Short mmCIF file of C-alpha atoms and ligand atoms in Angstrom, two decimals:
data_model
loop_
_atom_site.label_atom_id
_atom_site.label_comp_id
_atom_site.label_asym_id
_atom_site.label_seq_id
_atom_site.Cartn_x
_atom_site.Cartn_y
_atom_site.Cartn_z
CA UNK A 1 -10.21 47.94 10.97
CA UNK A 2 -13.36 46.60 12.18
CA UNK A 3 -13.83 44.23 9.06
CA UNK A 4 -10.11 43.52 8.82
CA UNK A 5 -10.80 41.86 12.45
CA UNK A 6 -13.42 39.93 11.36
CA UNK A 7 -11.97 38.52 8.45
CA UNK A 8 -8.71 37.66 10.93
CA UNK A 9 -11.75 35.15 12.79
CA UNK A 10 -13.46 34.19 9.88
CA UNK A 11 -9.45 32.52 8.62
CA UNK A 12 -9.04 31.18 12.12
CA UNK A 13 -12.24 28.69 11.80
CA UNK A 14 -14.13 30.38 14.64
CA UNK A 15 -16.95 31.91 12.89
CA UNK A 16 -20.54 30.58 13.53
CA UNK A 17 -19.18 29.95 16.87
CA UNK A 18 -21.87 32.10 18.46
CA UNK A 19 -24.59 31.35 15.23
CA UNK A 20 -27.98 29.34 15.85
CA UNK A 21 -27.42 25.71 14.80
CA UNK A 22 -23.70 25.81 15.13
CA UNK A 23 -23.49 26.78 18.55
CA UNK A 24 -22.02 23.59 20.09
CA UNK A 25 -19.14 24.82 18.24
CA UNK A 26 -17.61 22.40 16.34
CA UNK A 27 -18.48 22.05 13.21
CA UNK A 28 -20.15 18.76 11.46
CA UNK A 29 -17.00 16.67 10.11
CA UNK A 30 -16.97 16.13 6.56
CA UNK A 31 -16.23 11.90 7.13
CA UNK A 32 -17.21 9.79 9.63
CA UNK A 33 -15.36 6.29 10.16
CA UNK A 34 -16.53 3.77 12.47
CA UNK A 35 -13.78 0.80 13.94
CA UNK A 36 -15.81 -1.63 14.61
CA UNK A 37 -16.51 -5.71 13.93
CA UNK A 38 -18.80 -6.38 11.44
CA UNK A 39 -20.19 -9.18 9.17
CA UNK A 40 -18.42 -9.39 5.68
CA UNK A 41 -20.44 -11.85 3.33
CA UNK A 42 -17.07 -13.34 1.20
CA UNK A 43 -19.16 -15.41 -0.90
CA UNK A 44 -22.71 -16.96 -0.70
CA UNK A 45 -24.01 -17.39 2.52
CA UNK A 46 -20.19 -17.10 3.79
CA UNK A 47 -19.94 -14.84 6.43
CA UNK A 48 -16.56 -13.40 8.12
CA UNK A 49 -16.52 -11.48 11.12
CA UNK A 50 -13.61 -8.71 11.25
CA UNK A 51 -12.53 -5.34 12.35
CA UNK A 52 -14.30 -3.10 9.64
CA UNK A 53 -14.92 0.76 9.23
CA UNK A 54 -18.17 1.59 8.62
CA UNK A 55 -18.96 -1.97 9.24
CA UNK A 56 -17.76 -3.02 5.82
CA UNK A 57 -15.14 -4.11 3.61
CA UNK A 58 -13.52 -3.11 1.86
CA UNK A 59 -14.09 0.81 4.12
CA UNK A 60 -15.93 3.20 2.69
CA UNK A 61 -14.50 5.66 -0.82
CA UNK A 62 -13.48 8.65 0.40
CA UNK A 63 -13.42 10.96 -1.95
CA UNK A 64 -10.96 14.08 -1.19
CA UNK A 65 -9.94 17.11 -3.22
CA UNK A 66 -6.68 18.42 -3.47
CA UNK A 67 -5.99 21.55 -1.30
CA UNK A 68 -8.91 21.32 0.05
CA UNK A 69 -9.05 20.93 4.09
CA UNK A 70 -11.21 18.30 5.67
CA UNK A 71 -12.32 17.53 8.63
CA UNK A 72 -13.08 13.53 9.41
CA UNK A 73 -13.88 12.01 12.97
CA UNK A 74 -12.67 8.11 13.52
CA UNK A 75 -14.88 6.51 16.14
CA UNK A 76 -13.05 3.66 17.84
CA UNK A 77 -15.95 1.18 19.06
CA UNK A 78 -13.14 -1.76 19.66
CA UNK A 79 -11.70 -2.70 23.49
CA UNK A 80 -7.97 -1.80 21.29
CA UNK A 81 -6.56 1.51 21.26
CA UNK A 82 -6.38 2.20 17.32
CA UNK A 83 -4.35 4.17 14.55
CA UNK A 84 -5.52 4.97 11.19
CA UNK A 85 -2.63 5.90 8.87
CA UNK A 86 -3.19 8.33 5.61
CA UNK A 87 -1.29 5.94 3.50
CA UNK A 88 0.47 8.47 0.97
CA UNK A 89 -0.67 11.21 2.11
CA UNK A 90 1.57 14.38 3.04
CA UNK A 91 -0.22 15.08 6.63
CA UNK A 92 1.93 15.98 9.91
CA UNK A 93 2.80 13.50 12.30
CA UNK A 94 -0.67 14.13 14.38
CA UNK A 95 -2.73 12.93 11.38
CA UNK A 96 -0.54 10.35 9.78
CA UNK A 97 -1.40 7.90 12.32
CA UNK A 98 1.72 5.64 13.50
CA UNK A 99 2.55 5.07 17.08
CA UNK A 100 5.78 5.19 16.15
CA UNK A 101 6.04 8.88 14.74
CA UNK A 102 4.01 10.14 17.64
CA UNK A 103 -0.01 9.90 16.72
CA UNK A 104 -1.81 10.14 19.59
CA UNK A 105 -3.85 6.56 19.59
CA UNK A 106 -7.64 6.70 18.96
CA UNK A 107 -8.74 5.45 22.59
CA UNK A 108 -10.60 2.39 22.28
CA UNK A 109 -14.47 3.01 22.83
CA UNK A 110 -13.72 6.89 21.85
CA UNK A 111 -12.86 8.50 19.04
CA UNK A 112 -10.62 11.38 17.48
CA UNK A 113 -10.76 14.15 14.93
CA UNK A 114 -8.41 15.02 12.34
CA UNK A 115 -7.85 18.08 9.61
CA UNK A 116 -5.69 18.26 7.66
CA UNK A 117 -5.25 19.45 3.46
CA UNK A 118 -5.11 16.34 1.37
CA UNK A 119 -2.34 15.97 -1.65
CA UNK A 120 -0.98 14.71 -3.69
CA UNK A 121 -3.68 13.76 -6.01
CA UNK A 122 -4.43 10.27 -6.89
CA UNK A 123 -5.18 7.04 -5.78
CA UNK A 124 -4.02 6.48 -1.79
CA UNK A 125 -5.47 4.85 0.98
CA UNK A 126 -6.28 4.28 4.46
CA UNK A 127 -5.48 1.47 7.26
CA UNK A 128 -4.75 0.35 10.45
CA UNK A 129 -1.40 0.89 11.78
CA UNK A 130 -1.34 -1.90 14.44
CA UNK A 131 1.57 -4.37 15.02
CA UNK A 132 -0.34 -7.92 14.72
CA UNK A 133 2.66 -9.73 15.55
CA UNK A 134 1.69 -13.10 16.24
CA UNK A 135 -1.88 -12.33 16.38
CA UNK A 136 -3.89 -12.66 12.89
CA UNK A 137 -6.66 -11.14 13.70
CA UNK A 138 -5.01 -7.74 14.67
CA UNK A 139 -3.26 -5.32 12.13
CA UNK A 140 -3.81 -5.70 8.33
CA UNK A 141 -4.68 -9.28 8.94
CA UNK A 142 -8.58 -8.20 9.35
CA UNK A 143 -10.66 -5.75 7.17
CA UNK A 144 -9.53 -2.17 8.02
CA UNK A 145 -8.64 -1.20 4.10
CA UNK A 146 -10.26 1.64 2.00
CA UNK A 147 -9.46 3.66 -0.59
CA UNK A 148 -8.97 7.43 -0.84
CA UNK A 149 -9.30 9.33 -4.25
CA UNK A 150 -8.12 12.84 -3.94
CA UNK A 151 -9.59 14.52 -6.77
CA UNK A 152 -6.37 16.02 -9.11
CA UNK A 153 -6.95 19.84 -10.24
CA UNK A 154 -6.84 18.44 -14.00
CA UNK A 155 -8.12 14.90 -14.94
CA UNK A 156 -5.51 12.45 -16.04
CA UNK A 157 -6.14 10.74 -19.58
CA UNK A 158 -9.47 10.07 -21.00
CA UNK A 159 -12.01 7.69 -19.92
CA UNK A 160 -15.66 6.57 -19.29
CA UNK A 161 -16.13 6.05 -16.03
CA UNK A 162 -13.66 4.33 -12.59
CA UNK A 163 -13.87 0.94 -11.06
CA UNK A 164 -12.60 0.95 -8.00
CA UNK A 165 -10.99 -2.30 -7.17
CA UNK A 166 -9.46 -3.95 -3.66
CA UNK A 167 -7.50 -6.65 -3.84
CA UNK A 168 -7.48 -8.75 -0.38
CA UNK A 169 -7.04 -11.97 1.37
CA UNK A 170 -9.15 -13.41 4.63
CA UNK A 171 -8.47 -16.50 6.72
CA UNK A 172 -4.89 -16.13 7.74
CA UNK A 173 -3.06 -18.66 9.19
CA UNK A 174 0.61 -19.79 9.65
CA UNK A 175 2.55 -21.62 7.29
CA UNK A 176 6.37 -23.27 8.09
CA UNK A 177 8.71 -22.73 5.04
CA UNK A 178 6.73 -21.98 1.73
CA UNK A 179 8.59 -19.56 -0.80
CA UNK A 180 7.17 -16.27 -2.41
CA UNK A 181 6.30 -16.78 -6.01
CA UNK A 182 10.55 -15.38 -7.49
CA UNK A 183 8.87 -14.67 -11.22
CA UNK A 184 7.51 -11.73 -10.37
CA UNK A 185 10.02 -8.83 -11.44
CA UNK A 186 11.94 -8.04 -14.19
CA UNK A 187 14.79 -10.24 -15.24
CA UNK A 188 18.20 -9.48 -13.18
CA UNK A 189 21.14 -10.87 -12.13
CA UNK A 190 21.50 -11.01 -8.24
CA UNK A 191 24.26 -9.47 -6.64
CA UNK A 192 26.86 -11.97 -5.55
CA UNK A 193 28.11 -10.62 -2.47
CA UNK A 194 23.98 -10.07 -0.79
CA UNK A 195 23.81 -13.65 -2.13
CA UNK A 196 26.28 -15.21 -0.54
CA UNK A 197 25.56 -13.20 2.67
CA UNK A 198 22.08 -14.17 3.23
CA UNK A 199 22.34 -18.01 1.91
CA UNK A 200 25.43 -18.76 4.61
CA UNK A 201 23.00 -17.03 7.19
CA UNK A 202 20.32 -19.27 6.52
CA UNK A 203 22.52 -22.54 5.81
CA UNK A 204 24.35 -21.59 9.56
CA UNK A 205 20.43 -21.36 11.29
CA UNK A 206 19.46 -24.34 9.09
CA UNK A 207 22.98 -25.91 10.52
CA UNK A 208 21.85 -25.21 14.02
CA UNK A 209 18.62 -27.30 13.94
CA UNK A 210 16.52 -24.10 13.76
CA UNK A 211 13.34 -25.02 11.17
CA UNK A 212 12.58 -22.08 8.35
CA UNK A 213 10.81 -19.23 9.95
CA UNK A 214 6.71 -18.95 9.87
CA UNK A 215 5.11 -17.82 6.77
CA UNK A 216 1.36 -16.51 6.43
CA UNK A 217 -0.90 -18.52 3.95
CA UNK A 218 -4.69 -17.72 3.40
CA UNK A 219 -7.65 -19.52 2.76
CA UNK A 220 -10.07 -16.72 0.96
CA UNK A 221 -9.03 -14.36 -1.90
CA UNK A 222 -11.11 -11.29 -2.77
CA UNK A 223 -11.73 -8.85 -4.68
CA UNK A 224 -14.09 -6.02 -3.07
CA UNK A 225 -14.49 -8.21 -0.24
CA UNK A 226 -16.26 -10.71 -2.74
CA UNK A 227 -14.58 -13.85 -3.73
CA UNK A 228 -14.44 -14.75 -7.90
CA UNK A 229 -18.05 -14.92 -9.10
CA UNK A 230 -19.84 -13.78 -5.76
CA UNK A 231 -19.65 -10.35 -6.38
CA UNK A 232 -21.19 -8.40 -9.19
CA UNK A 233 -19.89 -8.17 -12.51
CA UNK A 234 -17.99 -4.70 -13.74
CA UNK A 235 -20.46 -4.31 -16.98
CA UNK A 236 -18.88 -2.90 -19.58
CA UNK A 237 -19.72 -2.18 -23.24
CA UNK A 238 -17.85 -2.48 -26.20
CA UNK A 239 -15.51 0.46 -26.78
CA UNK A 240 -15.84 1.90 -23.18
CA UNK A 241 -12.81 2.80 -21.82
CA UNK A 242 -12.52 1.55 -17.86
CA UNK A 243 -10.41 3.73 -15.60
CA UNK A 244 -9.31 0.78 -13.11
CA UNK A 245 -8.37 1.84 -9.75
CA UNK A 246 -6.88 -0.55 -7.90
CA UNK A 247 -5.29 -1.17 -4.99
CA UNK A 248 -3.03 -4.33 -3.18
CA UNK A 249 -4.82 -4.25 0.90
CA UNK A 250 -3.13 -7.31 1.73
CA UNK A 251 -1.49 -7.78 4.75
CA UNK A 252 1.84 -9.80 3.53
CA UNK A 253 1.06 -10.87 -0.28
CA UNK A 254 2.21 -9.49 -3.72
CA UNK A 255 -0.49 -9.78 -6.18
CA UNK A 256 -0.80 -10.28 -10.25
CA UNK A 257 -3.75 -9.16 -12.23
CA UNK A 258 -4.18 -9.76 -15.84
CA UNK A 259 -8.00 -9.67 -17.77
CA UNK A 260 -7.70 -12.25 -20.92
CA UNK A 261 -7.49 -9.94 -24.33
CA UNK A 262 -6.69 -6.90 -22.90
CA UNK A 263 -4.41 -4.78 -21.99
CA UNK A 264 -4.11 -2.12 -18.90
CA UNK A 265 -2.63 1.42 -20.01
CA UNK A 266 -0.93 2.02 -17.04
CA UNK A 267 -1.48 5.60 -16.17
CA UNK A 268 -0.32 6.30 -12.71
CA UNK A 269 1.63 4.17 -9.96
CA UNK A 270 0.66 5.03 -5.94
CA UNK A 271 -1.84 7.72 -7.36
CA UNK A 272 0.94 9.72 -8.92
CA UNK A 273 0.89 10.24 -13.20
CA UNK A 274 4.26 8.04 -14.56
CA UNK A 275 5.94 9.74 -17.49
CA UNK A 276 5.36 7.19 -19.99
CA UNK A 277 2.03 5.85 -20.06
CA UNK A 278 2.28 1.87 -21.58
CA UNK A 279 0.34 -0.98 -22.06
CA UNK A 280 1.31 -4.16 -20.35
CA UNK A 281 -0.87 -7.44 -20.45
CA UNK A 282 -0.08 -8.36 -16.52
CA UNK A 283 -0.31 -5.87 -14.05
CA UNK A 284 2.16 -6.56 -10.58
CA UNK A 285 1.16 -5.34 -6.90
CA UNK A 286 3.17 -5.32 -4.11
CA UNK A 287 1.20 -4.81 -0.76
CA UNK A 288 0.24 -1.52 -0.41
CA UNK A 289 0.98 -0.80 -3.94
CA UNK A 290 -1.78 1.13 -5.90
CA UNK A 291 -2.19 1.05 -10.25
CA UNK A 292 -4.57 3.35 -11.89
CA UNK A 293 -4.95 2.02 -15.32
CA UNK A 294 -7.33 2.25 -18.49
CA UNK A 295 -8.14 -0.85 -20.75
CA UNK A 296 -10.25 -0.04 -23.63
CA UNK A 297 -13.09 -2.90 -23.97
CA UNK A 298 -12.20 -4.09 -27.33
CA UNK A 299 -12.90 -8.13 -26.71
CA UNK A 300 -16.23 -8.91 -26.07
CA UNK A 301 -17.39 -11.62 -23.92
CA UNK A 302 -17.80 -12.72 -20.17
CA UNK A 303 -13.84 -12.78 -18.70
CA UNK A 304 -12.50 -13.48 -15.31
CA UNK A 305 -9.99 -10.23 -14.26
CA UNK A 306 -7.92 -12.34 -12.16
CA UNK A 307 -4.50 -13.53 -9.95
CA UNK A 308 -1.74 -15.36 -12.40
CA UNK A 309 -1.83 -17.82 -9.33
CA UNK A 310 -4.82 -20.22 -10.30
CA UNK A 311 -4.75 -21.57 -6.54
CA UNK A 312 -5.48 -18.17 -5.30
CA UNK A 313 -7.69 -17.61 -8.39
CA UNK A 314 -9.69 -20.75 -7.65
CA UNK A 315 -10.09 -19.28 -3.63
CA UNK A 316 -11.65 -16.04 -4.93
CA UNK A 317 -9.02 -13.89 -6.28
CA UNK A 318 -10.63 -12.03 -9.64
CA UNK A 319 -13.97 -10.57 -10.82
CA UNK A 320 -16.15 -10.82 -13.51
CA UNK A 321 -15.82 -8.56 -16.48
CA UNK A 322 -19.25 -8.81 -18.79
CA UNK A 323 -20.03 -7.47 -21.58
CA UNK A 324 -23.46 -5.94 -22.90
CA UNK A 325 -24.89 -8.57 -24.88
CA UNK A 326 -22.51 -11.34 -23.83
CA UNK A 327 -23.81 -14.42 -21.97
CA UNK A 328 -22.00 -17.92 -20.76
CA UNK A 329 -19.45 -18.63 -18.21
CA UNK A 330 -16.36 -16.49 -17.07
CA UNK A 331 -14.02 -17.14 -19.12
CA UNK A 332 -9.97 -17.49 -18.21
CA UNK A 333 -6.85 -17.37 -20.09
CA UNK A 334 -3.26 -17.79 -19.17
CA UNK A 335 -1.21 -14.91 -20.33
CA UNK A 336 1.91 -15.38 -21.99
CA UNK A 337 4.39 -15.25 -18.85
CA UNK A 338 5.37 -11.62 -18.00
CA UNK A 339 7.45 -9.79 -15.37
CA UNK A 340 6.77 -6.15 -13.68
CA UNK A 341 9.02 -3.88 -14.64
CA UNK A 342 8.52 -0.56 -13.34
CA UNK A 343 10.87 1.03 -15.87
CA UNK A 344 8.71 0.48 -18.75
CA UNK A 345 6.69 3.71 -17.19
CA UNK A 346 9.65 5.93 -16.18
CA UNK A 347 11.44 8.76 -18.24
CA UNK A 348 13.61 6.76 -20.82
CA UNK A 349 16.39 9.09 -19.81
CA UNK A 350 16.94 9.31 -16.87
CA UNK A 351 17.76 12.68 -15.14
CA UNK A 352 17.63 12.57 -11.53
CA UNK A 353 19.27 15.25 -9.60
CA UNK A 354 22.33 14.50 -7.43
CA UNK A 355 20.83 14.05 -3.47
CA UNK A 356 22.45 15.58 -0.45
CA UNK A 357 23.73 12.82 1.38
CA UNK A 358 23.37 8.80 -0.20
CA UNK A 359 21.99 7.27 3.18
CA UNK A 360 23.18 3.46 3.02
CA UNK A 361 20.87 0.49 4.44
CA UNK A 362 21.68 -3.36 4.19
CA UNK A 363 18.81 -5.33 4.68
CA UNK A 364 19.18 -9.15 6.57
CA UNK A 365 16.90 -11.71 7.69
CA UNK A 366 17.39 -13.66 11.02
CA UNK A 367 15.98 -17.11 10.54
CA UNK A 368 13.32 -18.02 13.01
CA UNK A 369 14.75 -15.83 15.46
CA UNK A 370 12.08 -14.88 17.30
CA UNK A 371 10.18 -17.36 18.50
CA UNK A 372 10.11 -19.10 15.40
CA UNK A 373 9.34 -15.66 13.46
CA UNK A 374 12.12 -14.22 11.04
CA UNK A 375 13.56 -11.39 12.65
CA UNK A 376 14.63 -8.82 10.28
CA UNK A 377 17.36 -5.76 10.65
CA UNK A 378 18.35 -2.80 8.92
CA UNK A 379 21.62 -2.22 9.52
CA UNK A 380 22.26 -5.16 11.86
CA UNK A 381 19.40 -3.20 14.07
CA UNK A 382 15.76 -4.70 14.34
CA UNK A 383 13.25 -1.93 15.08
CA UNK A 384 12.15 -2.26 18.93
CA UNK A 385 8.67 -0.25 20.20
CA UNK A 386 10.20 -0.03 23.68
CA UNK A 387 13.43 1.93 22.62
CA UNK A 388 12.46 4.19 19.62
CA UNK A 389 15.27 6.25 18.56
CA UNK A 390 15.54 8.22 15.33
CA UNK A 391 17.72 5.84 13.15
CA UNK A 392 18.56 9.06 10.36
CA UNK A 393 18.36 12.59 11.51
CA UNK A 394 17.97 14.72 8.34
CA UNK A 395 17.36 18.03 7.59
CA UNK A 396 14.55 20.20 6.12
CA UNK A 397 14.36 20.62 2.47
CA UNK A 398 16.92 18.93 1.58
CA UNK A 399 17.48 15.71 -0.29
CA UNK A 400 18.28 12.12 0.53
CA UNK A 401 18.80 9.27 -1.34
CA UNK A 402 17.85 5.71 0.34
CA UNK A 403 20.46 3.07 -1.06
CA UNK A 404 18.62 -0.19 -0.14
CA UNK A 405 20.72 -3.95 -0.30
CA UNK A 406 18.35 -6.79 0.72
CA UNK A 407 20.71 -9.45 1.93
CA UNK A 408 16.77 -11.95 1.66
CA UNK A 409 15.33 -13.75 -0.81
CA UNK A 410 12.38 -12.19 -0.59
CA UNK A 411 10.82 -9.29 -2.61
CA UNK A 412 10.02 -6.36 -0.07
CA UNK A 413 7.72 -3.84 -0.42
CA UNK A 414 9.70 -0.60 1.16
CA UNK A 415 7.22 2.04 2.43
CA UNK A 416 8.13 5.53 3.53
CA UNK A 417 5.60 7.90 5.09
CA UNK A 418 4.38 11.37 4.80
CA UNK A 419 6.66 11.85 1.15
CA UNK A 420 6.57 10.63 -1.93
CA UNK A 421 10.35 8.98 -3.47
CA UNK A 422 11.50 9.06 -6.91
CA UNK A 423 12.43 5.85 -8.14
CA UNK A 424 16.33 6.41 -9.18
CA UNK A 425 18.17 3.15 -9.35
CA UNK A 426 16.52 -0.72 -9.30
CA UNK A 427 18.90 -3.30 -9.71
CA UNK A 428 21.77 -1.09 -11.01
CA UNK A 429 19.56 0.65 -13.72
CA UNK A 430 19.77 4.27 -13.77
CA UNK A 431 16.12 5.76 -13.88
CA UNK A 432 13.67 8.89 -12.99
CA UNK A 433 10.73 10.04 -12.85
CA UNK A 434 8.83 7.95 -10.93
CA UNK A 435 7.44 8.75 -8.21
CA UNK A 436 5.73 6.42 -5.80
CA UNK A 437 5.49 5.82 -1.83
CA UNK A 438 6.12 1.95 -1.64
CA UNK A 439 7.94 0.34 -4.16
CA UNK A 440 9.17 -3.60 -4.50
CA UNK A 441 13.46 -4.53 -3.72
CA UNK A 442 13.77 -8.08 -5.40
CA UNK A 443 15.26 -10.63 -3.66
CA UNK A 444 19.49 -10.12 -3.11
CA UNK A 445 18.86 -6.83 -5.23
CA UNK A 446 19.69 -3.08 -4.60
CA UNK A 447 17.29 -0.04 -5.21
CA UNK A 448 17.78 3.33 -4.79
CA UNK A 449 15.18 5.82 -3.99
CA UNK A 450 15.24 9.84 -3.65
CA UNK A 451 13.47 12.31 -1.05
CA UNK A 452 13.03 15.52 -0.12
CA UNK A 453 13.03 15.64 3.72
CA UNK A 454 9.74 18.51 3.53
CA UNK A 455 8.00 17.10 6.03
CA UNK A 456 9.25 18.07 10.23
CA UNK A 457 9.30 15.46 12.52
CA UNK A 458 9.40 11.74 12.75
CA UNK A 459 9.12 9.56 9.39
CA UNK A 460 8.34 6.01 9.68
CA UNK A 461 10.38 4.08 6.68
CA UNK A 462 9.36 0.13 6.49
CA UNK A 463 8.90 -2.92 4.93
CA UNK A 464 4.51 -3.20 4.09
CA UNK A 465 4.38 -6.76 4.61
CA UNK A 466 2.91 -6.70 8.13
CA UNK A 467 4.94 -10.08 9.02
CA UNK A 468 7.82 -8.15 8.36
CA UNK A 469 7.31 -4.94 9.67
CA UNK A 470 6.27 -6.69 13.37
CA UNK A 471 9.59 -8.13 13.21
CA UNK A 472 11.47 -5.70 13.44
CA UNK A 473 11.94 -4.34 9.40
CA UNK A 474 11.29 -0.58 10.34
CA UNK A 475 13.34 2.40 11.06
CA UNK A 476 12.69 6.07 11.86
CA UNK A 477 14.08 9.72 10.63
CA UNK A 478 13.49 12.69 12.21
CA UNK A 479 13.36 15.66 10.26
CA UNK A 480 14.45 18.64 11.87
CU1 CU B 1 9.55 -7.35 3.78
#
């Protein structure tokens, strides 16, 4: 009876409350995170001052293992209340850290604790959750990025050792007009009637006198915090094979990667394993978006890993990849043109199981609307802080599928919290078996996504790009 007791306090967390050395109670946490500004050195002698954690960029690796609780305290040393989202992570709504959903802030000059059980395995990450709005040096605009690795229980593929990689911009500033680079997915024909929609929408605003809606440009590309050639080289040796973690922390952009004579064996997408492991020569990120991928170092030489773009390349986007033995300067090549395709990794037939309830959302842009900024709606509806309302209500355990029409141009990066989706329909192909937690809608294109509504509570569902997101491109379910 007696030892039946104690083991009942030992499972609640209270033991060693009365012990020397833990007496003050709590116990030590097992992460520590700092919000704070600090100096980022971009390239030589070029300094940036930001909103780090830890005082760096980009924040520190945490390194997590699945099932396994931990503990980590986020000190807020700003004047700015502050949330840290889990980015796809399965936490409740008091870790995942969105206003929006209900996280308590992290009270600016104080700090919070959170537990929680990490999962699912793989590759995630960790950010601010701030509306920036007009303000670029709030939200994802500054340098509150880093990357999670939650340790699987069995190790994916073989390899010889991981490179963690962050892909970000600095310097934001606004742009009028400017288009998104279009060649970046997979061949498809747009449909007709989101066409037609969102090009009289624009031509009526255009009609009107209203100017195109502000863009965000940058001025500094990194990778690591480092622009092209700043940083240190990955060094690599012939027939190593690099496990390649990497991970899109911009605020707004969608990003290319491709390392001249090689290819990337894509193993996982957003940290989770894809069905079909293949090897593409150009790897595609939209924001948030995460790759874990292996390229075997079969071409020796010194290469520049870097952005398709060769103005962004040329402003810091890549790194160095050097050889043992190799010497001279960074060498690039152009890749033979090539689109993402996120079907090349999924089952090749698909077999996704019929959802509960198909849960329709139409997607519109509202030029320059607000004050100059693109407003954007689902459902006619732009997402407004001061009257949240659950948009879906849904119920446990059961599941949804998301049928997304973008009535925009633009390619979206569509976000859902706390789950992961399966990838069942992009641009009227049929697939499974993907399973992911942001994935890219081209531009007047559908894509259908399914979920099981597991986790209670408020779910925040929105477009990544933070210009879009602060303009209204979220909405809310509440799982019940
Ligand atoms: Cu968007």
């Amino acid at each position: 009876m007696q030892r039946r007791a104690f083991l009942k306090i030992a499972g609640s967390g209270l033991i060693g409350a009365g012990l020397p050395g833990l007496a003050r109670g709590a116990p030590p946490a097992d992460h520590t995170i700092r919000i704070g500004t600090g100096l980022v050195e971009v390239g030589p002698q070029r300094f940036l001052s930001m909103t780090t954690y830890n005082g760096q960029f980009p924040g520190p690796l945490l390194r997590l293992q699945e099932g396994r609780p931990v503990v980590v305290d986020v000190h807020n040393d700003t004047d700015t209340p502050e949330q840290l989202h889990w980015h796809g992570q399965r936490v409740p709504v008091s870790v995942d850290g969105a206003a929006e959903e209900g996280t308590p802030y992290i009270p600016a000059h104080g700090m919070r604790r959170v537990a929680y059980t990490p999962g699912p395995a793989g590759l995630r990450f960790y950010h601010t959750h701030l509306r920036a709005a007009d303000n670029l040096h709030l939200g994802q605009y500054g340098g509150q990025v880093g990357p999670v690795y939650i340790e699987p229980a069995s190790q994916p593929g073989a390899y010889d050792r991981e490179v963690f990689l962050t892909l970000k911009e600095f310097e934001p500033f606004f742009t009028q007009g400017g288009d998104m680079a279009a060649d970046v997915l997979a061949r498809s024909t747009p449909d007709p009637t989101l066409k037609r929609q969102g090009e009289t929408a624009m031509q009526a605003s255009l009609a009107r006198g209203m100017k195109k809606g502000f863009e965000v440009g940058y001025r500094i590309f990194t990778i690591n915090g480092r622009q092209l050639g700043f940083g240190e080289p990955v060094r690599v040796k012939r027939g190593e094979r690099v496990l390649f973690h990497l991970l899109n922390g911009s605020a707004t952009e969608n990003r290319s990667l491709a390392l001249p004579g090689h290819t990337f064996k894509v193993l996982a997408l957003d940290g989770n394993p894809v069905p079909r492991p293949s090897d593409v020569p150009v790897l595609w990120l939209g924001t948030a978006e995460r790759i874990s991928a292996v390229v075997e170092m079969n071409h020796p030489g010194v290469w520049v890993m870097g952005d398709l773009a060769d103005d962004d390349r040329h402003k810091g986007m890549g790194v160095v990849v050097e050889y043992a033995g190799s010497t001279g300067k960074p060498a690039w090549q152009k890749p033979a043109p090539a689109r993402w395709d996120y079907l090349r990794f999924a089952d090749s037939r698909p077999t996704a199981q019929p959802p509960e309830r198909v849960i329709d959302m139409l997607f519109a842009k509202d030029n320059a609307a607000d004050q100059g900024f693109n407003r954007w709606t689902i459902n006619g509806k732009a997402f407004d802080m001061n009257h949240m309302t659950a948009d879906w209500r849904l119920e446990r355990g059961k599941r949804y599928r998301l049928r997304m029409r973008n009535a925009s141009d633009d390619i979206h990066p569509m976000h859902l919290h706390r789950h992961s989706f399966e990838l069942t329909s992009i641009a009227g192909r049929p697939t499974a078996g993907l399973l992911k937690d942001v994935a890219m809608l081209g531009g007047y294109q559908t894509m259908e996504v399914d979920f099981t509504a597991d986790q209670p509570g408020l779910t925040l569902f929105h477009c990544h790009m933070q210009l879009h997101m602060d303009f209204g491109f979220m909405g809310l379910f509440e799982t019940t």
